[in-house]
Coordinates of C-alpha atoms and ligand atoms in Angstrom, one line a residue:
M199 CA 119.5 41.4 93.1
T200 CA 121.1 44.1 95.5
H201 CA 119.5 47.5 95.3
K202 CA 119.6 49.0 98.9
T203 CA 121.6 48.5 102.0
A204 CA 120.5 48.3 105.7
K205 CA 122.5 50.1 108.4
L206 CA 123.3 48.4 111.5
I207 CA 124.7 50.1 114.6
L208 CA 126.3 47.6 117.0
P209 CA 127.3 48.5 120.5
G210 CA 130.9 47.8 121.7
S211 CA 131.2 44.3 123.0
R212 CA 134.1 41.9 124.1
G213 CA 136.8 44.4 123.2
N214 CA 135.1 45.6 119.9
H215 CA 134.2 49.3 119.6
E216 CA 130.8 50.5 118.7
Q217 CA 130.6 50.2 115.0
T218 CA 128.2 50.9 112.1
I219 CA 128.1 48.6 109.1
E220 CA 125.9 48.4 106.0
L221 CA 124.6 45.1 104.9
P222 CA 123.1 44.5 101.4
I223 CA 119.3 44.1 101.0
L224 CA 118.5 41.4 98.3
H225 CA 115.4 41.6 96.2
G226 CA 113.7 38.5 95.1
N227 CA 111.3 38.2 92.3
L228 CA 108.4 37.9 94.8
G229 CA 108.1 38.2 98.6
P230 CA 109.8 40.6 101.0
D231 CA 113.3 41.9 100.6
V232 CA 116.0 40.1 102.6
I233 CA 119.0 41.5 104.5
D234 CA 122.2 39.5 103.5
V235 CA 123.9 38.9 106.9
T236 CA 126.5 36.5 105.5
S237 CA 129.4 38.9 106.1
L238 CA 128.1 39.9 109.6
Y239 CA 130.4 37.8 111.4
T240 CA 133.6 38.4 109.6
K241 CA 132.9 42.1 109.7
T242 CA 131.8 42.5 113.3
G243 CA 132.3 39.4 115.4
Y244 CA 128.4 39.1 115.8
Y245 CA 126.2 36.4 114.7
T246 CA 122.3 36.6 114.3
Y247 CA 120.1 34.6 116.6
D248 CA 116.9 33.1 115.1
P249 CA 115.9 29.8 116.6
G250 CA 113.0 28.2 114.4
F251 CA 114.1 30.4 111.6
M252 CA 111.3 32.9 112.3
S253 CA 113.0 35.6 110.1
T254 CA 115.7 33.7 108.3
G255 CA 115.9 32.8 104.7
S256 CA 118.3 29.8 104.6
C257 CA 118.7 29.7 100.8
S258 CA 117.6 31.3 97.5
S259 CA 115.2 29.0 95.4
E260 CA 113.3 29.2 92.1
I261 CA 111.1 26.3 92.9
C262 CA 108.1 27.3 95.0
Y263 CA 106.6 30.5 96.4
I264 CA 104.1 31.1 99.2
D265 CA 102.4 34.3 100.1
G266 CA 101.1 33.4 103.6
D267 CA 98.9 36.6 104.0
K268 CA 97.1 36.2 100.7
G269 CA 97.0 32.5 100.8
I270 CA 98.9 31.9 97.5
L271 CA 101.0 28.9 96.6
L272 CA 102.9 28.8 93.4
Y273 CA 104.9 26.0 91.8
R274 CA 107.5 27.5 89.5
G275 CA 105.1 30.5 89.1
Y276 CA 101.9 28.5 88.5
P277 CA 99.1 28.7 91.1
I278 CA 98.4 25.6 92.7
E279 CA 94.5 25.8 91.9
K280 CA 95.4 25.9 88.1
L281 CA 97.8 23.1 88.3
V282 CA 95.2 20.9 90.1
E283 CA 92.5 21.8 87.8
S284 CA 94.4 20.9 84.5
Y285 CA 97.5 18.8 85.1
D286 CA 98.3 15.5 86.7
F287 CA 101.1 14.6 89.3
M288 CA 103.5 13.5 86.5
D289 CA 103.2 17.0 84.9
V290 CA 103.8 18.6 88.2
T291 CA 106.6 16.4 89.1
Y292 CA 108.4 17.3 85.6
L293 CA 107.6 21.0 86.3
L294 CA 109.1 20.9 89.9
L295 CA 112.2 19.1 88.6
N296 CA 112.6 20.9 85.3
S297 CA 111.1 24.4 85.7
N298 CA 108.6 24.1 82.8
L299 CA 105.5 22.0 82.1
P300 CA 106.3 19.1 79.7
D301 CA 104.9 18.9 76.1
Q302 CA 103.3 15.6 75.1
Q303 CA 106.5 14.0 74.0
Q304 CA 108.4 15.1 77.1
K305 CA 105.7 13.8 79.3
N306 CA 105.6 10.4 77.5
E307 CA 109.5 10.1 77.9
F308 CA 109.3 11.2 81.5
V309 CA 106.7 8.9 82.5
N310 CA 108.4 6.0 80.8
A311 CA 111.7 6.9 82.6
I312 CA 109.9 7.0 86.0
N313 CA 108.1 3.7 85.3
F314 CA 111.4 2.0 84.5
H315 CA 112.3 2.4 88.2
T316 CA 108.9 1.6 90.0
M317 CA 110.1 -1.9 91.1
L318 CA 112.3 -2.6 94.2
H319 CA 115.4 -4.6 94.1
E320 CA 114.3 -8.1 95.4
Q321 CA 116.7 -7.8 98.2
V322 CA 115.1 -4.5 99.2
I323 CA 112.0 -6.5 99.5
N324 CA 113.6 -8.9 102.0
F325 CA 114.7 -6.0 104.1
F326 CA 110.9 -5.5 105.1
Q327 CA 111.0 -8.9 106.8
G328 CA 113.3 -7.3 109.5
F329 CA 110.6 -5.1 110.7
R330 CA 107.9 -6.0 113.3
R331 CA 104.5 -6.5 111.8
D332 CA 103.2 -3.5 114.0
A333 CA 106.0 -1.2 112.8
H334 CA 104.7 2.3 111.9
P335 CA 104.9 2.8 108.0
M336 CA 106.9 5.8 108.5
A337 CA 109.4 3.9 110.5
I338 CA 109.7 1.4 107.6
M339 CA 110.0 4.4 105.0
V340 CA 112.8 6.0 106.9
G341 CA 114.8 2.7 107.1
V342 CA 114.0 1.4 103.4
V343 CA 114.5 4.8 101.7
G344 CA 117.8 5.1 103.5
A345 CA 118.7 1.5 102.7
L346 CA 118.3 2.3 99.0
S347 CA 121.9 3.9 99.2
S348 CA 123.3 0.5 99.7
F349 CA 121.6 -0.9 96.5
Y350 CA 122.1 1.8 93.9
H351 CA 125.7 2.6 93.9
D352 CA 125.7 3.8 90.4
S353 CA 123.8 7.0 91.6
L354 CA 125.6 8.1 94.6
N355 CA 128.1 10.5 92.8
I356 CA 126.3 13.9 93.5
H357 CA 128.7 15.7 91.3
D358 CA 127.5 13.9 88.2
P359 CA 124.2 15.3 87.0
I360 CA 123.2 11.9 85.2
E361 CA 123.7 10.1 88.5
R362 CA 121.7 12.8 90.4
S363 CA 118.9 12.5 87.8
L364 CA 119.0 8.7 88.0
A365 CA 118.8 8.9 91.9
S366 CA 116.0 11.4 91.7
Y367 CA 113.9 9.3 89.2
R368 CA 114.6 6.2 91.4
L369 CA 113.4 8.0 94.6
I370 CA 110.1 9.4 93.0
A371 CA 109.3 6.0 91.3
K372 CA 110.0 3.7 94.3
A373 CA 108.5 5.9 97.1
P374 CA 104.8 4.8 96.4
T375 CA 106.1 1.0 96.0
I376 CA 107.8 1.4 99.4
A377 CA 104.9 2.9 101.1
A378 CA 102.3 0.5 99.8
M379 CA 104.7 -2.5 100.8
A380 CA 104.8 -1.0 104.3
Y381 CA 101.1 -1.3 104.4
K382 CA 100.9 -4.7 102.8
Y383 CA 103.6 -5.9 105.4
S384 CA 101.6 -4.6 108.2
M385 CA 98.5 -6.5 107.0
G386 CA 100.6 -9.8 106.4
H387 CA 99.4 -9.6 102.8
P388 CA 101.7 -10.4 99.9
F389 CA 103.4 -7.4 98.2
I390 CA 101.7 -6.3 95.1
Y391 CA 104.2 -5.2 92.4
P392 CA 103.8 -1.9 90.4
Q393 CA 101.8 -2.0 87.2
N394 CA 103.4 0.5 84.8
H395 CA 100.4 0.8 82.5
L396 CA 98.7 2.4 85.4
D397 CA 99.2 6.3 86.2
Y398 CA 101.2 7.1 89.3
A399 CA 98.2 7.6 91.7
T400 CA 96.2 4.6 90.4
N401 CA 99.3 2.4 90.6
F402 CA 99.7 3.4 94.0
L403 CA 96.1 2.5 95.1
H404 CA 96.5 -0.7 93.2
M405 CA 99.5 -1.6 95.1
M406 CA 97.8 -0.7 98.4
F407 CA 94.5 -2.6 97.8
A408 CA 94.9 -5.3 95.2
V409 CA 95.3 -8.8 96.3
P410 CA 96.8 -11.7 94.1
T411 CA 93.5 -13.8 94.3
S412 CA 91.3 -11.5 92.5
D413 CA 91.1 -8.6 89.9
Y414 CA 91.0 -5.2 91.4
K415 CA 90.0 -2.0 89.5
V416 CA 90.9 1.2 91.1
N417 CA 87.8 3.7 91.3
H418 CA 88.8 6.5 88.9
V419 CA 87.4 9.2 91.3
L420 CA 89.6 8.0 94.1
A421 CA 92.5 7.8 91.8
K422 CA 91.9 11.4 90.6
A423 CA 91.5 12.5 94.1
M424 CA 94.8 10.8 95.2
D425 CA 96.6 12.3 92.1
R426 CA 95.4 15.8 93.4
I427 CA 96.4 15.2 97.0
F428 CA 99.9 14.2 95.6
I429 CA 100.0 17.5 93.6
L430 CA 98.9 19.5 96.8
H431 CA 101.7 18.0 98.8
A432 CA 104.4 17.9 96.3
D433 CA 106.3 21.0 97.5
H434 CA 106.1 23.7 100.1
E435 CA 109.3 25.7 99.8
Q436 CA 111.5 25.6 102.8
N437 CA 109.5 23.6 105.3
A438 CA 111.1 21.5 108.2
S439 CA 111.6 18.3 106.1
T440 CA 112.7 20.1 102.9
S441 CA 115.2 22.2 105.1
T442 CA 116.3 18.9 106.6
V443 CA 117.0 17.4 103.2
R444 CA 119.0 20.5 102.2
I445 CA 121.0 20.5 105.4
A446 CA 121.7 16.8 105.2
G447 CA 122.7 17.2 101.5
S448 CA 124.9 20.2 102.2
S449 CA 127.6 17.9 103.6
G450 CA 127.6 16.0 100.4
A451 CA 125.6 13.1 101.8
N452 CA 124.1 10.8 99.2
P453 CA 120.5 11.6 98.0
F454 CA 118.9 8.3 99.4
A455 CA 120.3 9.2 102.9
C456 CA 119.2 12.9 102.5
I457 CA 115.6 12.0 101.6
A458 CA 115.5 9.4 104.4
A459 CA 116.3 12.5 106.6
G460 CA 113.4 14.3 105.1
V461 CA 111.1 11.4 105.8
A462 CA 112.1 11.4 109.5
S463 CA 111.5 15.0 109.8
L464 CA 108.1 14.9 108.1
W465 CA 107.0 12.3 110.7
G466 CA 106.6 14.8 113.4
P467 CA 103.1 15.8 114.4
A468 CA 103.8 19.5 113.9
H469 CA 104.7 18.8 110.2
G470 CA 103.4 15.9 108.1
G471 CA 102.3 13.8 111.1
A472 CA 99.5 16.3 111.7
N473 CA 97.2 14.5 109.1
E474 CA 97.3 11.4 111.3
A475 CA 97.0 13.6 114.5
V476 CA 93.8 15.4 113.1
L477 CA 92.0 12.1 112.7
N478 CA 93.1 10.8 116.2
M479 CA 91.8 14.3 117.5
L480 CA 88.5 14.0 115.8
H481 CA 87.9 10.6 117.3
K482 CA 88.7 11.9 120.7
I483 CA 86.3 14.8 120.4
G484 CA 83.8 12.3 119.4
K485 CA 80.6 14.5 119.2
C486 CA 79.9 18.0 118.1
K487 CA 78.6 18.8 121.5
N488 CA 82.2 18.3 122.8
I489 CA 83.8 20.9 120.5
P490 CA 83.6 23.9 123.0
E491 CA 85.5 21.7 125.6
Y492 CA 88.2 21.1 123.2
I493 CA 88.4 24.7 121.8
Q494 CA 89.0 25.7 125.5
K495 CA 91.8 23.1 125.8
A496 CA 93.4 24.3 122.7
K497 CA 93.3 27.9 124.0
N498 CA 94.7 26.9 127.4
K499 CA 98.4 27.6 127.5
D500 CA 98.8 25.2 130.4
D501 CA 97.4 22.3 128.3
P502 CA 99.6 20.9 125.7
F503 CA 96.5 20.1 123.5
L504 CA 96.5 22.1 120.0
L505 CA 93.9 21.9 117.4
M506 CA 95.7 19.6 115.0
G507 CA 95.2 20.8 111.3
F508 CA 95.1 24.5 112.4
G509 CA 97.7 27.0 112.2
H510 CA 100.8 27.3 109.9
R511 CA 104.2 29.1 110.3
V512 CA 103.6 30.9 106.8
Y513 CA 99.8 30.9 106.1
K514 CA 98.1 33.7 108.0
N515 CA 95.1 33.1 105.9
Y516 CA 93.2 30.1 104.6
D517 CA 95.8 27.6 103.3
P518 CA 94.8 27.3 99.6
R519 CA 95.5 23.7 99.7
A520 CA 93.0 23.2 102.5
K521 CA 90.3 24.7 100.3
I522 CA 90.9 22.1 97.5
M523 CA 91.2 19.4 100.1
R524 CA 87.6 20.3 101.5
E525 CA 86.2 20.1 98.0
T526 CA 87.9 16.9 97.3
C527 CA 86.6 15.5 100.6
H528 CA 83.1 16.0 99.4
E529 CA 83.7 14.6 95.9
V530 CA 85.3 11.4 97.5
L531 CA 82.5 10.8 99.9
E532 CA 79.9 11.4 97.2
A533 CA 81.8 9.0 94.9
L534 CA 81.9 6.4 97.7
G535 CA 78.0 6.9 98.5
I536 CA 78.8 8.3 101.9
K537 CA 75.8 10.7 102.6
N538 CA 76.5 11.6 106.2
D539 CA 80.0 11.2 107.6
P540 CA 80.2 11.9 111.2
L541 CA 83.8 12.8 111.2
L542 CA 83.4 15.3 108.3
D543 CA 80.3 16.8 110.1
L544 CA 82.5 17.1 113.1
A545 CA 85.5 18.6 111.2
I546 CA 83.1 21.1 109.3
E547 CA 81.5 22.2 112.8
L548 CA 85.0 22.4 114.5
E549 CA 86.2 24.6 111.7
R550 CA 83.1 26.8 111.9
I551 CA 83.5 27.4 115.6
A552 CA 87.2 27.9 115.6
L553 CA 87.1 30.5 112.8
E554 CA 84.5 32.5 114.8
D555 CA 86.6 32.5 118.0
D556 CA 88.7 35.5 119.0
Y557 CA 91.6 33.3 119.9
F558 CA 92.0 31.9 116.4
I559 CA 91.0 35.1 114.6
E560 CA 93.7 37.1 116.5
R561 CA 96.5 34.5 115.9
K562 CA 95.2 33.9 112.3
L563 CA 95.0 30.4 112.7
Y564 CA 93.1 28.7 109.8
P565 CA 92.8 25.1 108.7
N566 CA 95.9 23.8 106.9
V567 CA 96.3 21.1 104.2
D568 CA 96.2 18.3 107.0
F569 CA 92.7 19.2 108.4
Y570 CA 90.6 17.5 105.6
S571 CA 93.1 15.0 104.1
G572 CA 92.7 12.5 107.0
I573 CA 89.0 12.3 106.3
I574 CA 89.6 11.6 102.6
F575 CA 92.1 9.0 103.4
K576 CA 89.9 7.2 106.0
A577 CA 87.0 7.2 103.4
M578 CA 89.3 5.5 100.9
G579 CA 90.1 2.8 103.4
I580 CA 93.6 4.0 104.1
P581 CA 94.6 3.3 107.8
T582 CA 95.5 6.3 109.9
S583 CA 99.1 5.1 110.3
M584 CA 99.6 5.4 106.6
F585 CA 98.6 9.1 106.3
T586 CA 101.9 10.5 106.8
A587 CA 103.6 7.9 104.6
L588 CA 101.2 9.3 101.6
F589 CA 102.6 12.7 102.4
A590 CA 106.0 11.4 102.3
V591 CA 105.3 9.8 98.7
A592 CA 104.2 13.3 97.3
R593 CA 106.9 15.4 99.0
T594 CA 109.7 13.2 97.8
V595 CA 109.3 15.1 94.5
G596 CA 109.8 18.5 96.4
W597 CA 112.8 17.1 98.3
V598 CA 114.5 15.9 95.2
S599 CA 113.9 19.1 93.4
H600 CA 115.3 21.2 96.3
W601 CA 118.3 18.6 96.8
N602 CA 119.1 19.0 93.0
E603 CA 118.8 22.7 93.1
M604 CA 121.2 22.9 96.0
V605 CA 123.9 20.5 94.8
A606 CA 123.9 22.1 91.5
D607 CA 124.3 25.6 92.9
P608 CA 128.2 26.4 92.7
R609 CA 127.8 28.9 95.7
Q610 CA 126.6 25.9 97.8
K611 CA 128.3 25.5 101.2
I612 CA 127.9 23.2 104.2
S613 CA 125.0 24.3 106.4
R614 CA 126.6 25.0 109.8
P615 CA 124.5 27.2 112.0
R616 CA 126.0 28.9 115.0
Q617 CA 124.6 29.1 118.5
L618 CA 124.1 31.3 121.5
Y619 CA 126.0 29.3 124.3
T620 CA 124.5 29.4 127.6
G621 CA 126.4 26.5 129.3
F622 CA 129.0 26.7 131.9
K623 CA 132.0 28.9 131.4
V624 CA 135.3 27.1 131.5
R625 CA 135.2 24.9 134.7
R626 CA 138.1 23.5 136.7
L627 CA 138.5 19.9 137.3
Ligands
CMC773 N1 95.9 25.2 118.3 C1 96.0 26.1 119.2 N2 96.8 27.2 119.3 C2 97.7 27.3 118.3 C3 97.8 26.2 117.1 C4 96.8 25.3 117.3 N3 96.9 24.4 116.3 N4 98.7 26.8 116.5 C5 99.3 27.8 117.0 N5 98.7 28.2 118.1 C6 99.0 29.5 118.8 C7 100.2 29.2 119.6 O1 100.0 28.7 120.8 C8 100.7 30.8 119.7 O2 99.9 31.4 120.7 P1 100.6 32.5 121.6 O3 100.8 33.7 120.5 O4 99.5 32.9 122.5 O5 101.7 32.0 122.2 C9 100.3 31.2 118.2 O6 99.2 30.4 117.9 C10 101.4 31.2 117.3 O7 101.8 29.9 117.1 P2 103.2 29.5 117.0 O8 103.3 28.2 117.7 O9 104.1 30.5 117.4 O10 103.3 29.2 115.5 P3 104.4 28.3 114.7 O11 104.5 29.0 113.3 O12 105.6 28.2 115.5 O13 103.8 26.9 114.4 C11 102.6 25.0 113.6 C12 103.1 26.5 113.3 C13 101.9 24.6 112.3 C14 103.7 24.3 114.1 C15 101.4 25.2 114.6 O14 100.4 26.0 114.3 C16 100.9 23.8 115.0 O15 101.5 23.2 115.8 N6 99.6 23.5 114.5 C17 99.1 22.2 114.7 C18 99.8 21.0 114.0 C19 99.5 21.1 112.5 O16 98.4 21.3 112.0 N7 100.6 21.0 111.7 C20 100.4 20.9 110.2 C21 101.1 22.1 109.5 S1 100.6 22.2 107.8 C22 101.4 20.9 107.2 C23 102.8 20.9 106.9 O17 103.3 21.8 106.2 O18 103.5 20.2 107.5

């Protein structure tokens, strides 16, 4: 991996003389080379400073690759557009976990293994009763996912690959059940148990919308759209929540606790919470004629308002997921017979105006995955507060894949960043 070195000249500081050191440059399979600064402190007494990890790779990984300038997203080397076209969420889950797409037999065995764990322990179900009816579904998800560690003691030994795999399957299988139950609880409806003859996305929609008093058949266009949305959200390399899972896991914490930490991080409006924030923003804008006023607000540095669903740390081009979302949005509205959706019209117009505005052009701010997902979810009848919970269901696969990769890596160390101390010097009492 090493092929060159970088020379760094450091001024004398705090008793150290000026010094020149060479740091290895590492070469990944795709993407920019990286300067390996691991030895910097021991060699020189200096740390690097990079709040927000603007220029810092926190790990090496084989799972996902993004080229933000070209708008490319690969899962284990496969372009997202191709996966969405020809594979379903279980294929992609298998791929992210195991590195290759499954053949038919592997797929059948995998789906059976996941299905075996879709139910929640009945006492976990009692756990829901402790929440207020108006609790946010993400608050319930953080709590219930974390609580799984108190129920599944046979899958907490992170050094045992079999226990790791069992915990991974449990998390992937139970995430939709927990999310759907959070919704049912908020409605005061009886919980609908998983139906293992249904595929992952259909099963989720069934748990969300079926009631015990009548038969409920999930619309297959909606199920296909949900499956696609799950694929698009399944992984996104070292985003905030995945990094949170890795950092939590680096201390040896159990997988259920680590994934609960990921859910908590995802909840923020700068991350997964943006899909909910987009819909709230569209409602606030209300009409196309108000768009210029809100574009001005987004550009005004004294105004905290941002165009939600726009911008991305890595994509400086159209987010490839947003393109697929836009198409899916049209398909879903058509399947539901919605000819004119004022929110979709508003979103399309907002996107058009923003993409022609110098502020957004100069900063390379394009719609991201969350821009259209809210409109799709709303059309499906999913309440706004559930949007981020759906993201969490899909991203559980990415979190679990990264957690496994990290724990299995013999070079893995506890993540312990340093700081630039700006507080008081030693004070006298
Ligand atoms: N509206 C208006 N201005 C923006 C926006 C926006 N949505 N996003 C970034 N900017 C401006 C920002 O003010 C800054 O301007 P200047 O250079 O004049 O100071 C410039 O663009 C660069 O932005 P940044 O804040 O340095 O970018 P970042 O990489 O730290 O933040 C982001 C990325 C996604 C947090 C941010 O773009 C944002 O808050 N977007 C809205 C929330 C959103 O849609 N989040 C979902 C992200 S995609 C789903 C996911 O992966 O979770």
